[in-house]
Coordinates of N, CA and C in Angstrom, one line a residue:
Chain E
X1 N 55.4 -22.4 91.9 CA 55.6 -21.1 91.3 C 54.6 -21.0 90.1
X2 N 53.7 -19.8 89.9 CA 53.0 -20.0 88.8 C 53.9 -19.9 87.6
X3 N 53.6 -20.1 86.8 CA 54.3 -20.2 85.6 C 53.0 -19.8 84.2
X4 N 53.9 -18.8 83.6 CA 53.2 -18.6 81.9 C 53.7 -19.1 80.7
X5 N 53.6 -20.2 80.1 CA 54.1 -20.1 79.0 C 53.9 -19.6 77.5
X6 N 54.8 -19.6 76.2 CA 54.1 -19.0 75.4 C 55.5 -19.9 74.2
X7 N 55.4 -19.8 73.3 CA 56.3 -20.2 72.1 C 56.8 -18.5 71.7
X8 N 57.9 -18.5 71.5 CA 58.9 -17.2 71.5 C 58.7 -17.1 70.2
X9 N 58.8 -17.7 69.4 CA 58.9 -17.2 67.8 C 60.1 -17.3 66.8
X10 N 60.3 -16.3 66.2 CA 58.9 -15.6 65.4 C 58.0 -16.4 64.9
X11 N 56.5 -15.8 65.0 CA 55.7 -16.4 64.2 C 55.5 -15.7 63.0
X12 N 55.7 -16.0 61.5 CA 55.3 -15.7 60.3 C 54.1 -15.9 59.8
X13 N 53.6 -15.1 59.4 CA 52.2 -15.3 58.7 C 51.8 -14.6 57.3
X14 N 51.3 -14.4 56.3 CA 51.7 -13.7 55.3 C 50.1 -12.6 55.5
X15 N 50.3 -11.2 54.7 CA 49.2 -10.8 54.8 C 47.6 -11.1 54.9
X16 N 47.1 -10.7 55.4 CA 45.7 -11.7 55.3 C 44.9 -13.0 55.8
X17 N 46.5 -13.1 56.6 CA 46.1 -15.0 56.7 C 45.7 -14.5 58.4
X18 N 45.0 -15.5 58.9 CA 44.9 -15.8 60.7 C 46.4 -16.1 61.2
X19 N 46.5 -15.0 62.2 CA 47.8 -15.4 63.3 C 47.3 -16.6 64.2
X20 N 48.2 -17.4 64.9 CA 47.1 -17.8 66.0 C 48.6 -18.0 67.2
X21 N 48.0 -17.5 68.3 CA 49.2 -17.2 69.5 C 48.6 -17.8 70.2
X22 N 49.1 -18.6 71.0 CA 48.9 -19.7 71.8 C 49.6 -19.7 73.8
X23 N 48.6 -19.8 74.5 CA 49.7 -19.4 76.2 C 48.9 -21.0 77.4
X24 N 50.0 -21.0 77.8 CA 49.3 -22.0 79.0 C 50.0 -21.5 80.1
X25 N 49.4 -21.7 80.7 CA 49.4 -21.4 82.8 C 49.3 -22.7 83.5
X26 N 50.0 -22.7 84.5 CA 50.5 -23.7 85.5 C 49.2 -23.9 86.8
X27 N 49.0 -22.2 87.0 CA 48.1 -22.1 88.6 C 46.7 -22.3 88.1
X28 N 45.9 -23.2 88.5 CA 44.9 -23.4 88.0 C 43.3 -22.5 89.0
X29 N 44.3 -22.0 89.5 CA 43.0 -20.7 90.5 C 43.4 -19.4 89.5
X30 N 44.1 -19.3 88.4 CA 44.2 -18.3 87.3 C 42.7 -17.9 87.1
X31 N 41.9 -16.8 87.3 CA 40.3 -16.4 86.6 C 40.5 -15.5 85.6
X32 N 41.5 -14.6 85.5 CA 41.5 -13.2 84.3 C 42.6 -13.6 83.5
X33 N 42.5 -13.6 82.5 CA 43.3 -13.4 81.6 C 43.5 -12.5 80.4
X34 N 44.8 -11.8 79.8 CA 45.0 -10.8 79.3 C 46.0 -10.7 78.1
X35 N 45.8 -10.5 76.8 CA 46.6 -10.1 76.0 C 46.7 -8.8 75.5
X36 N 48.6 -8.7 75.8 CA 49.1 -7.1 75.2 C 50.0 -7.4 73.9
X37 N 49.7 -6.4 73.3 CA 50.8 -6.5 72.1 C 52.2 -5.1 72.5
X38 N 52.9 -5.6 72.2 CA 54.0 -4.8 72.5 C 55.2 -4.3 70.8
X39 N 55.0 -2.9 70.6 CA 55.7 -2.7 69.5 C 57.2 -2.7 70.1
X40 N 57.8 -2.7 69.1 CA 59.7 -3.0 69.7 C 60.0 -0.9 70.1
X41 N 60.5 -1.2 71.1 CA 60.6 0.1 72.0 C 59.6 0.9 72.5
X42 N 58.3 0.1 72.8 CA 57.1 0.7 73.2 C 56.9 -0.2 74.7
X43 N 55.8 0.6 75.2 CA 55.4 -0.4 76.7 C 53.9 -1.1 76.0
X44 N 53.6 -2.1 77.0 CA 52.5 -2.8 76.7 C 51.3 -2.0 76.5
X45 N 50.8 -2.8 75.5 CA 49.1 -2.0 75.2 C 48.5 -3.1 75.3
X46 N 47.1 -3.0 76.3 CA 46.0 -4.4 76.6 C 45.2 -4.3 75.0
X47 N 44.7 -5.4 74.7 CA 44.2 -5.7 73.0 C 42.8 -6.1 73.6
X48 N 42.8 -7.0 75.1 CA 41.6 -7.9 75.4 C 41.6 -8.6 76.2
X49 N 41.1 -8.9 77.1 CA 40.9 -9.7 78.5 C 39.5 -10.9 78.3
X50 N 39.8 -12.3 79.0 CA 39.0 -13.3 78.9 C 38.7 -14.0 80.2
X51 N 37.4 -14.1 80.6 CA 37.5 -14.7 81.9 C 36.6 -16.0 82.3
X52 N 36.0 -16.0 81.0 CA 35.0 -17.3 80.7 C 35.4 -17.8 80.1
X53 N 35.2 -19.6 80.1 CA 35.6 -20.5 79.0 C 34.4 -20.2 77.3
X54 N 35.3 -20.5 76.8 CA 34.6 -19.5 75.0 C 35.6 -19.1 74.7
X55 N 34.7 -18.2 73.7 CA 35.7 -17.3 72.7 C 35.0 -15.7 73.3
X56 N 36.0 -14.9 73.1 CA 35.2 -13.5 72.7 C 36.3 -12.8 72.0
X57 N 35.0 -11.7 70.9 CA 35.6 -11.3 70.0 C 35.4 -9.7 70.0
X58 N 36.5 -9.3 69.2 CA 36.9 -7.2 69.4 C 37.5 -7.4 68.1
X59 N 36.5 -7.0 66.8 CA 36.8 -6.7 65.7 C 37.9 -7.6 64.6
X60 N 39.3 -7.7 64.9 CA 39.6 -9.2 64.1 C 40.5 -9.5 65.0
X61 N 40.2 -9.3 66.0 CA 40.9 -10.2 67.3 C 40.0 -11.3 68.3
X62 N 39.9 -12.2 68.2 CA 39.2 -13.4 69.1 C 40.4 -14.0 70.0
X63 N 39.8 -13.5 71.4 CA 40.1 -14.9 72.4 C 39.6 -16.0 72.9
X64 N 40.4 -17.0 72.9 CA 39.7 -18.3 73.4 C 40.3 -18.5 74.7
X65 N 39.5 -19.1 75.7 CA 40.2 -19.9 77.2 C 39.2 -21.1 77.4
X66 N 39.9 -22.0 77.7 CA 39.8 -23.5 78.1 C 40.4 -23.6 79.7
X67 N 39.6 -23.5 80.3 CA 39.9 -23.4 82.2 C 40.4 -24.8 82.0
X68 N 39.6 -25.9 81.7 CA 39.9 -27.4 81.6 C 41.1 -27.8 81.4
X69 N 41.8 -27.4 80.2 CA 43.2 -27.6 79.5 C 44.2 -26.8 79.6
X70 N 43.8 -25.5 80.9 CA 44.8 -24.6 81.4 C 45.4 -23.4 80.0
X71 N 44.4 -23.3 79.1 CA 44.9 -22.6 77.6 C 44.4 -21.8 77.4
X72 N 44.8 -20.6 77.0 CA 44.0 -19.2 76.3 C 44.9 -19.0 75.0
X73 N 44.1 -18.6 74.0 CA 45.2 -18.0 72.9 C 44.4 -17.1 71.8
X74 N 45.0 -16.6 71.2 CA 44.7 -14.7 70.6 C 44.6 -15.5 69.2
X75 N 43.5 -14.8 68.5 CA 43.6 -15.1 67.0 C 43.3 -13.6 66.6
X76 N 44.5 -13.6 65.3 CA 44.0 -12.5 64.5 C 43.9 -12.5 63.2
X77 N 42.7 -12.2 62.5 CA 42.3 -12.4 61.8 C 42.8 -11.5 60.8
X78 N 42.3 -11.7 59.2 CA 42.8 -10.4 58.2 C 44.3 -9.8 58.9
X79 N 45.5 -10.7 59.3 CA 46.3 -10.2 59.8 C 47.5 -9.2 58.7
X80 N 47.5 -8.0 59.4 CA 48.2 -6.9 58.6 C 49.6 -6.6 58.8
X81 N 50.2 -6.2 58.3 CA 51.9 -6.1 58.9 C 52.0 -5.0 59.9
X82 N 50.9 -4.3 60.2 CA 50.8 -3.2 61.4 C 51.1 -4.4 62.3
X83 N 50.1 -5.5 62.4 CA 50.3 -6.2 63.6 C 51.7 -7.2 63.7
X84 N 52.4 -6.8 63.3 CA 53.5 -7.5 63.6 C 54.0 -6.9 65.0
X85 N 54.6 -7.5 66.0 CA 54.9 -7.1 67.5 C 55.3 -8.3 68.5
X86 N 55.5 -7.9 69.4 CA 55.3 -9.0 70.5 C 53.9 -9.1 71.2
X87 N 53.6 -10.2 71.1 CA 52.2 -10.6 72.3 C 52.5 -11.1 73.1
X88 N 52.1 -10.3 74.5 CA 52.3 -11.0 75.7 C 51.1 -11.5 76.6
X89 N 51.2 -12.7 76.9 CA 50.1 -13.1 77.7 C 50.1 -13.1 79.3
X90 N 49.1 -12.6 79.8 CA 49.0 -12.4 81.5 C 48.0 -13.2 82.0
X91 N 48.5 -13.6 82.9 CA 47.3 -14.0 84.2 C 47.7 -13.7 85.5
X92 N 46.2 -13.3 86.0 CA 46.0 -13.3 87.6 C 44.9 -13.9 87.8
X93 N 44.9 -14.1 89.3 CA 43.8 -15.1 90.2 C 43.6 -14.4 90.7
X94 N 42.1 -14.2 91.4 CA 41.2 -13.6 92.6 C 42.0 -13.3 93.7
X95 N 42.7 -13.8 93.9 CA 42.9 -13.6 95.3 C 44.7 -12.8 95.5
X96 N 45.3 -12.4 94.2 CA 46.6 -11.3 94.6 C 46.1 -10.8 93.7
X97 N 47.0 -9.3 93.2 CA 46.4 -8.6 92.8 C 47.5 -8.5 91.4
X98 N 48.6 -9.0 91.4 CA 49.6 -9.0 91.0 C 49.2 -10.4 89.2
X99 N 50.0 -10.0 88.3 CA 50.0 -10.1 86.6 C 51.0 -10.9 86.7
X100 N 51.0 -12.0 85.8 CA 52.4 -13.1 85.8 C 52.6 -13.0 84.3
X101 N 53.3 -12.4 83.5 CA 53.3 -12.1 82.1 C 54.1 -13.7 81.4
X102 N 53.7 -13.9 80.5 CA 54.4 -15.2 79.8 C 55.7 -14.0 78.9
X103 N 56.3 -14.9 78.2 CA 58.1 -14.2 77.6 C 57.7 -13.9 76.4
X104 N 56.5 -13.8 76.0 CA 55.8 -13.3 74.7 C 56.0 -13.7 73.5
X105 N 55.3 -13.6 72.4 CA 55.2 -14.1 71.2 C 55.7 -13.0 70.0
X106 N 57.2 -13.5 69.4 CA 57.1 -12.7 68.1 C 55.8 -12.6 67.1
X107 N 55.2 -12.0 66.3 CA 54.7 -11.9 65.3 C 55.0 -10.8 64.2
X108 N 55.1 -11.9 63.2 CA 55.7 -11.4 62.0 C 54.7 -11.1 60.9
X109 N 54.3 -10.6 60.3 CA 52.8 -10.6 59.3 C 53.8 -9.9 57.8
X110 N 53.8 -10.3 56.9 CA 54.8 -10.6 55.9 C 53.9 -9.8 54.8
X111 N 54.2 -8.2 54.2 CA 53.3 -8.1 52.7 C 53.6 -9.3 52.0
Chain A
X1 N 40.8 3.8 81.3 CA 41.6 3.2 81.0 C 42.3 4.7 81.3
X2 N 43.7 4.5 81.7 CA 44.1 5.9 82.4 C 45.6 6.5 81.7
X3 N 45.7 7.7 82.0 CA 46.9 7.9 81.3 C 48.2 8.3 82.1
X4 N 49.0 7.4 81.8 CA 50.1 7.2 82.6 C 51.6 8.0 82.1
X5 N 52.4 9.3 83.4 CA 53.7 9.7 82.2 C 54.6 9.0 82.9
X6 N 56.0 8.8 82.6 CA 56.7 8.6 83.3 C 57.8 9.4 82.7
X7 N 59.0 9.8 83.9 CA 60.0 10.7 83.5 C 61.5 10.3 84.3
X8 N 62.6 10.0 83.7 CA 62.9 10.2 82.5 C 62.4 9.3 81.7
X9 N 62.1 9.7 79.7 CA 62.2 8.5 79.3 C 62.7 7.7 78.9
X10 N 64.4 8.3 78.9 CA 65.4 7.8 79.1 C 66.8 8.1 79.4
X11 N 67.8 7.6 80.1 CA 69.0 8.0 80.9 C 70.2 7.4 80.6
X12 N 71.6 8.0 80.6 CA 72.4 7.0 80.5 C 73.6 6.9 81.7
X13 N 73.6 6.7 82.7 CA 74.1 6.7 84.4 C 76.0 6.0 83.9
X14 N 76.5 6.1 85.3 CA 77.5 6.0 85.8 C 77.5 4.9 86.2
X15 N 78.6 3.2 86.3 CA 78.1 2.6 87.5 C 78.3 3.6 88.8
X16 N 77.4 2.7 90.0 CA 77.5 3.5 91.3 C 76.9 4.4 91.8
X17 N 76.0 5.1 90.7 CA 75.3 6.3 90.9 C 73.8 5.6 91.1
X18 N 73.1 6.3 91.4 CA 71.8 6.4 91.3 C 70.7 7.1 91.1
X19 N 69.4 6.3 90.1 CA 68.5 7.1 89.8 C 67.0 6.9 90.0
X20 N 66.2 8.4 90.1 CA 64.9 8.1 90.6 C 64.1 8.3 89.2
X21 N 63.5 7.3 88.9 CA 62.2 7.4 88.0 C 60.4 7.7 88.6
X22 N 60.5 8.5 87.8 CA 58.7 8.9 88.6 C 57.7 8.3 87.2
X23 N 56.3 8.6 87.7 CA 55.7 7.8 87.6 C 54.1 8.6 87.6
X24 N 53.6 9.5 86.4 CA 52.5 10.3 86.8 C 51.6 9.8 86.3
X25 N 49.9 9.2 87.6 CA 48.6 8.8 86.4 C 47.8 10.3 86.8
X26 N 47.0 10.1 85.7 CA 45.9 11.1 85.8 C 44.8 10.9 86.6
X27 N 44.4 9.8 87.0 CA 43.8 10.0 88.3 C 43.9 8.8 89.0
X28 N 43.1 9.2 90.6 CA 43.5 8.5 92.0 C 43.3 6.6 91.6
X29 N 44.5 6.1 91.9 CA 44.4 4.6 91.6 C 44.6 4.3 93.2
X30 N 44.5 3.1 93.3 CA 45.3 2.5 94.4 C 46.4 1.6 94.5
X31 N 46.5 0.6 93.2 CA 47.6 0.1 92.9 C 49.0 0.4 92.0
X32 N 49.9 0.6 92.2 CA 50.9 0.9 91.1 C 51.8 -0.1 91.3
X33 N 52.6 -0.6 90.0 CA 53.3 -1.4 89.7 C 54.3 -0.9 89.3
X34 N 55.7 -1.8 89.9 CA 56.9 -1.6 88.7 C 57.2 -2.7 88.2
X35 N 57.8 -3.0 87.2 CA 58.3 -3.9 86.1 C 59.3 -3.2 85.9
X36 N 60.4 -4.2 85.2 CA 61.5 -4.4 85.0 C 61.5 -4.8 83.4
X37 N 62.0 -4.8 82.4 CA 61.8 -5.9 80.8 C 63.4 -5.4 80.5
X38 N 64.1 -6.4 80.7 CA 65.5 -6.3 80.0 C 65.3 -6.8 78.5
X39 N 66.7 -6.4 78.1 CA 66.1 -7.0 76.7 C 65.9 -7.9 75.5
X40 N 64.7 -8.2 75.3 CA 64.5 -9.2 74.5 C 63.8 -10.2 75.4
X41 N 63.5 -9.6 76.8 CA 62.8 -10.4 77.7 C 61.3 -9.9 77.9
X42 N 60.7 -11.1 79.1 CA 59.4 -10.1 79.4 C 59.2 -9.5 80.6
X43 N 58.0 -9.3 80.7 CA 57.6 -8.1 82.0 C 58.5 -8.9 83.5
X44 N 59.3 -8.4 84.3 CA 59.3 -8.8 85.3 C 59.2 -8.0 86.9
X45 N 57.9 -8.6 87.2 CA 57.5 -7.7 88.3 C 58.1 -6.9 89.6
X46 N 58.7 -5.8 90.0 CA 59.7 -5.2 91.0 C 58.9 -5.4 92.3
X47 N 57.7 -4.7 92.4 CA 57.4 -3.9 93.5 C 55.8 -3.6 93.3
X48 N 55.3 -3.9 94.0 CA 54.0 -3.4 94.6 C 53.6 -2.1 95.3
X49 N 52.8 -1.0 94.6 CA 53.4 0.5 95.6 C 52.1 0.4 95.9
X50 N 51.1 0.3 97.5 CA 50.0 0.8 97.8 C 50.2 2.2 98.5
X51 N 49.4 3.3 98.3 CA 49.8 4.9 99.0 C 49.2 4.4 100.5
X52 N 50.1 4.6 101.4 CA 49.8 4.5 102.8 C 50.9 3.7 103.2
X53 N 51.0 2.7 102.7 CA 52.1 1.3 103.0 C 52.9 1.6 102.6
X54 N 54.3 0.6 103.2 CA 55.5 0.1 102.7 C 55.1 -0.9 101.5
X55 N 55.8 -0.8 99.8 CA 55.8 -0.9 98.8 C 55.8 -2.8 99.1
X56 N 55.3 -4.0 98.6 CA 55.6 -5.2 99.0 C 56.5 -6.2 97.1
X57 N 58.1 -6.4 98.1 CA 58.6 -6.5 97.3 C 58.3 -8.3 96.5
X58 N 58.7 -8.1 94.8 CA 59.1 -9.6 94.6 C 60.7 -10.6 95.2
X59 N 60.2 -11.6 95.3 CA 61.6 -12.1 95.4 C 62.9 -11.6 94.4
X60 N 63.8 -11.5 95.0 CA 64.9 -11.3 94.0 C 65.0 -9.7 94.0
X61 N 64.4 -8.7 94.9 CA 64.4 -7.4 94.2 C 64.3 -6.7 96.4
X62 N 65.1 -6.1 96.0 CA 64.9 -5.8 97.8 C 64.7 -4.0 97.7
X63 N 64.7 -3.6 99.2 CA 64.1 -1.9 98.9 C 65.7 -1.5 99.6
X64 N 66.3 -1.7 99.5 CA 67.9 -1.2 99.4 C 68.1 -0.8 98.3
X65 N 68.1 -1.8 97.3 CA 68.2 -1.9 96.0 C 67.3 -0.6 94.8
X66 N 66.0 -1.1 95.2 CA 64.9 -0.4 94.7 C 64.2 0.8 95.5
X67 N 64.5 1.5 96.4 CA 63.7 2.1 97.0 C 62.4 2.5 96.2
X68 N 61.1 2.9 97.0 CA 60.2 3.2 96.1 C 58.7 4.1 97.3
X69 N 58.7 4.7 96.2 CA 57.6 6.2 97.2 C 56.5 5.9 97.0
X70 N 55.0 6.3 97.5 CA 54.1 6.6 96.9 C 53.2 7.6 97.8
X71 N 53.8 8.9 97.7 CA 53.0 9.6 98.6 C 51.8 10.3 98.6
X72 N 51.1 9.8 97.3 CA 49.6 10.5 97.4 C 49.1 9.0 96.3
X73 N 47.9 9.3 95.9 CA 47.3 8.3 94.8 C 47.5 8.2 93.2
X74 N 48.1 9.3 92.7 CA 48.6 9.7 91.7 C 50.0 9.7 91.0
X75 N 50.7 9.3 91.7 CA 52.2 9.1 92.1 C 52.9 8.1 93.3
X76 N 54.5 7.8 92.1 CA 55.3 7.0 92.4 C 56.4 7.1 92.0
X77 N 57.4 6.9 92.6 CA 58.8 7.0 92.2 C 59.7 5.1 92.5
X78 N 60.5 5.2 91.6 CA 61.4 3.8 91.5 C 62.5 4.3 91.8
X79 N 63.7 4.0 92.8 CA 65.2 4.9 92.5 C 65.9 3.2 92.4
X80 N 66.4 3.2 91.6 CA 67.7 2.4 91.3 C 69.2 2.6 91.4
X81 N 69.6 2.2 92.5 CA 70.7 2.6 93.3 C 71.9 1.8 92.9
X82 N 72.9 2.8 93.7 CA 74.2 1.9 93.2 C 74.3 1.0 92.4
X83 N 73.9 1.7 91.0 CA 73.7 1.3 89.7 C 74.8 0.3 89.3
X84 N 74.7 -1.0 88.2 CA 75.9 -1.6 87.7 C 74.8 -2.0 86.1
X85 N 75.8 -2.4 85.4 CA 75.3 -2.4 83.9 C 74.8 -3.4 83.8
X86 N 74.7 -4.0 84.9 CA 73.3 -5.1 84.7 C 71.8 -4.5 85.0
X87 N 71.8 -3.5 85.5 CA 70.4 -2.8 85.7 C 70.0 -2.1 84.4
X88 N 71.2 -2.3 83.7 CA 70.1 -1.6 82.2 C 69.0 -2.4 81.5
X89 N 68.3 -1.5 81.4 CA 66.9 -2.2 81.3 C 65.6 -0.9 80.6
X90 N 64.7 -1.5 80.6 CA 63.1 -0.7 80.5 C 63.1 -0.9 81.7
X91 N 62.0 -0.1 82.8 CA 61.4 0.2 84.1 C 60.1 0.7 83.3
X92 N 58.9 0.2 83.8 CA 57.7 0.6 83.9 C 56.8 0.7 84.8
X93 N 55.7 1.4 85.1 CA 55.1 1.7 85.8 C 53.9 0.8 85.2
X94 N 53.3 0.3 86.1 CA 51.4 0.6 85.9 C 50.7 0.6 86.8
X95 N 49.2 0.6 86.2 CA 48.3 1.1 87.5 C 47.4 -0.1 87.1
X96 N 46.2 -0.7 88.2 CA 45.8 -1.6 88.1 C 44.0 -0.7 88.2
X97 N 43.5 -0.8 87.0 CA 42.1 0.2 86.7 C 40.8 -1.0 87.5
X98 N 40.2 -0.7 88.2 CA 39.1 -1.7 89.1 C 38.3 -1.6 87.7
X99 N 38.0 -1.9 86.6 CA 37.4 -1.9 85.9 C 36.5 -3.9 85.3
X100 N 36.0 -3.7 84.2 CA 35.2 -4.9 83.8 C 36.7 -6.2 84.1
X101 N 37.6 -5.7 84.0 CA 38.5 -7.2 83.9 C 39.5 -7.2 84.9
X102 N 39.9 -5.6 85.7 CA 40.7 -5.2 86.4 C 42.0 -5.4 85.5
X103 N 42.3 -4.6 84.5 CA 43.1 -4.8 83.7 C 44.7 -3.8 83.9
X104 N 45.8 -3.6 83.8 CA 46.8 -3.2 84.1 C 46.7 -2.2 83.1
X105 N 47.4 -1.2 82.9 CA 47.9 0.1 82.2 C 48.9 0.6 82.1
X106 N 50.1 0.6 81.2 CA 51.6 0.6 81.4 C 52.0 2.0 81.1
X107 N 52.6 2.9 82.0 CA 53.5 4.0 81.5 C 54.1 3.4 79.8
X108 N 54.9 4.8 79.7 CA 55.7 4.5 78.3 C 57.3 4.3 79.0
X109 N 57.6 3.7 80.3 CA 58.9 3.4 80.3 C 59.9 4.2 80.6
X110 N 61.4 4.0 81.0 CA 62.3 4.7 81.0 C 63.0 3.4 80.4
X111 N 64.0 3.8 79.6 CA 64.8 2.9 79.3 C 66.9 3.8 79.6
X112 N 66.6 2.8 80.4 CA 68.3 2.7 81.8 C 69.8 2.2 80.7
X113 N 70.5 3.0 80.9 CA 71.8 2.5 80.3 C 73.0 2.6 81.4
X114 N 73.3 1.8 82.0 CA 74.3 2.1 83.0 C 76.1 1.7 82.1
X115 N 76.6 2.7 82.3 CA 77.8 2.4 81.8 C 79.1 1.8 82.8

């Protein structure tokens, strides 16, 4: 069974400082990967998708993926108390078509 | 990246009864999704809706239970039947956009209260 994991939280951070959210995956034919932030009574909003090992970056959000060590994780930089929410991490593989979401990450970002 | 309504966006049922949630994008997809997120949980996948086919279910979730439509590319319906107060929940829709990542796109939900 593929499996997502993620650390539940909350994570605290104080204004300004780097979040850093952290996911691992089990299926190792995983190629896309995806983080949503979710406000509390909202549906998911995609932030950024990664499908190469590196980093890439969208303004003060950087993803990283390590195919080798089965790991992707979200950094947010200059983090603001807007971004306080849940992050949820996704993967799919080439070959279904179907999103395995991890149980998501509190984030707390503290004035 | 597409825009998704869904209706109702929220209800509060009978046990026993049942309800159909729709599901409108703005334009022709091929895949739509339901999800399930009880709460304090995360996404959990219902149903696969391709327009032409019979919808292909996850384990644990049957089309007794779930029935589900998709009679053109733009639309879908979820009905949640013979409701019990464990089906309260968020329901969501998405659509899967063939785009740079093939990335998902989530309605804004119905959130279910069965009493």
């Amino acid at each position: 069974q593929k499996e997502v994991e993620q650390n539940s939280g909350p994570l605290s951070v104080p204004e300004g400082a780097i979040a850093s959210l952290n996911c691992t995956y089990s299926d190792r034919g995983s190629q896309s990967f995806f983080w949503y932030r979710q406000y509390s009574g909202k549906s998911p909003e995609l932030i950024m998708f990664i499908y190469s090992n590196g980093d890439k970056e969208d303004g003060r959000f950087t993803a990283q993926l390590n195919k080798a060590s089965q790991y992707v994780s979200l950094l947010i930089r200059d983090s603001q108390p807007s971004d306080s929410a849940t992050y949820l991490c996704a993967v799919k593989d080439n070959y279904g078509q179907n999103f395995v979401f991890g149980p998501g990450t509190r984030l707390s970002v503290l004035p | 990246s597409a825009v998704i309504s869904q209706k109702p966006s929220r209800d509060i049922c009978q046990r026993g009864t049942s309800l159909t949630i729709q599901c409108q994008v703005d334009s022709q997809v091929t895949m739509m999704f339901w999800y399930r997120q009880q709460p304090g949980q995360s996404l959990t996948l219902i149903a696969t809706a391709n327009q032409g086919s019979e919808a292909t279910y996850e384990s644990g979730f049957v089309i007794d239970k779930f029935p589900i439509s998709r009679p053109n590319l733009t639309f879908s319906t979820l009905t949640v039947s013979n409701m019990s107060p464990e089906d309260s929940s968020i329901y969501l829709c998405s659509v899967d956009i063939q785009g740079a990542g093939n990335e998902q796109f989530f309605g804004p939900g119905t959130r279910l209260t069965v009493l």
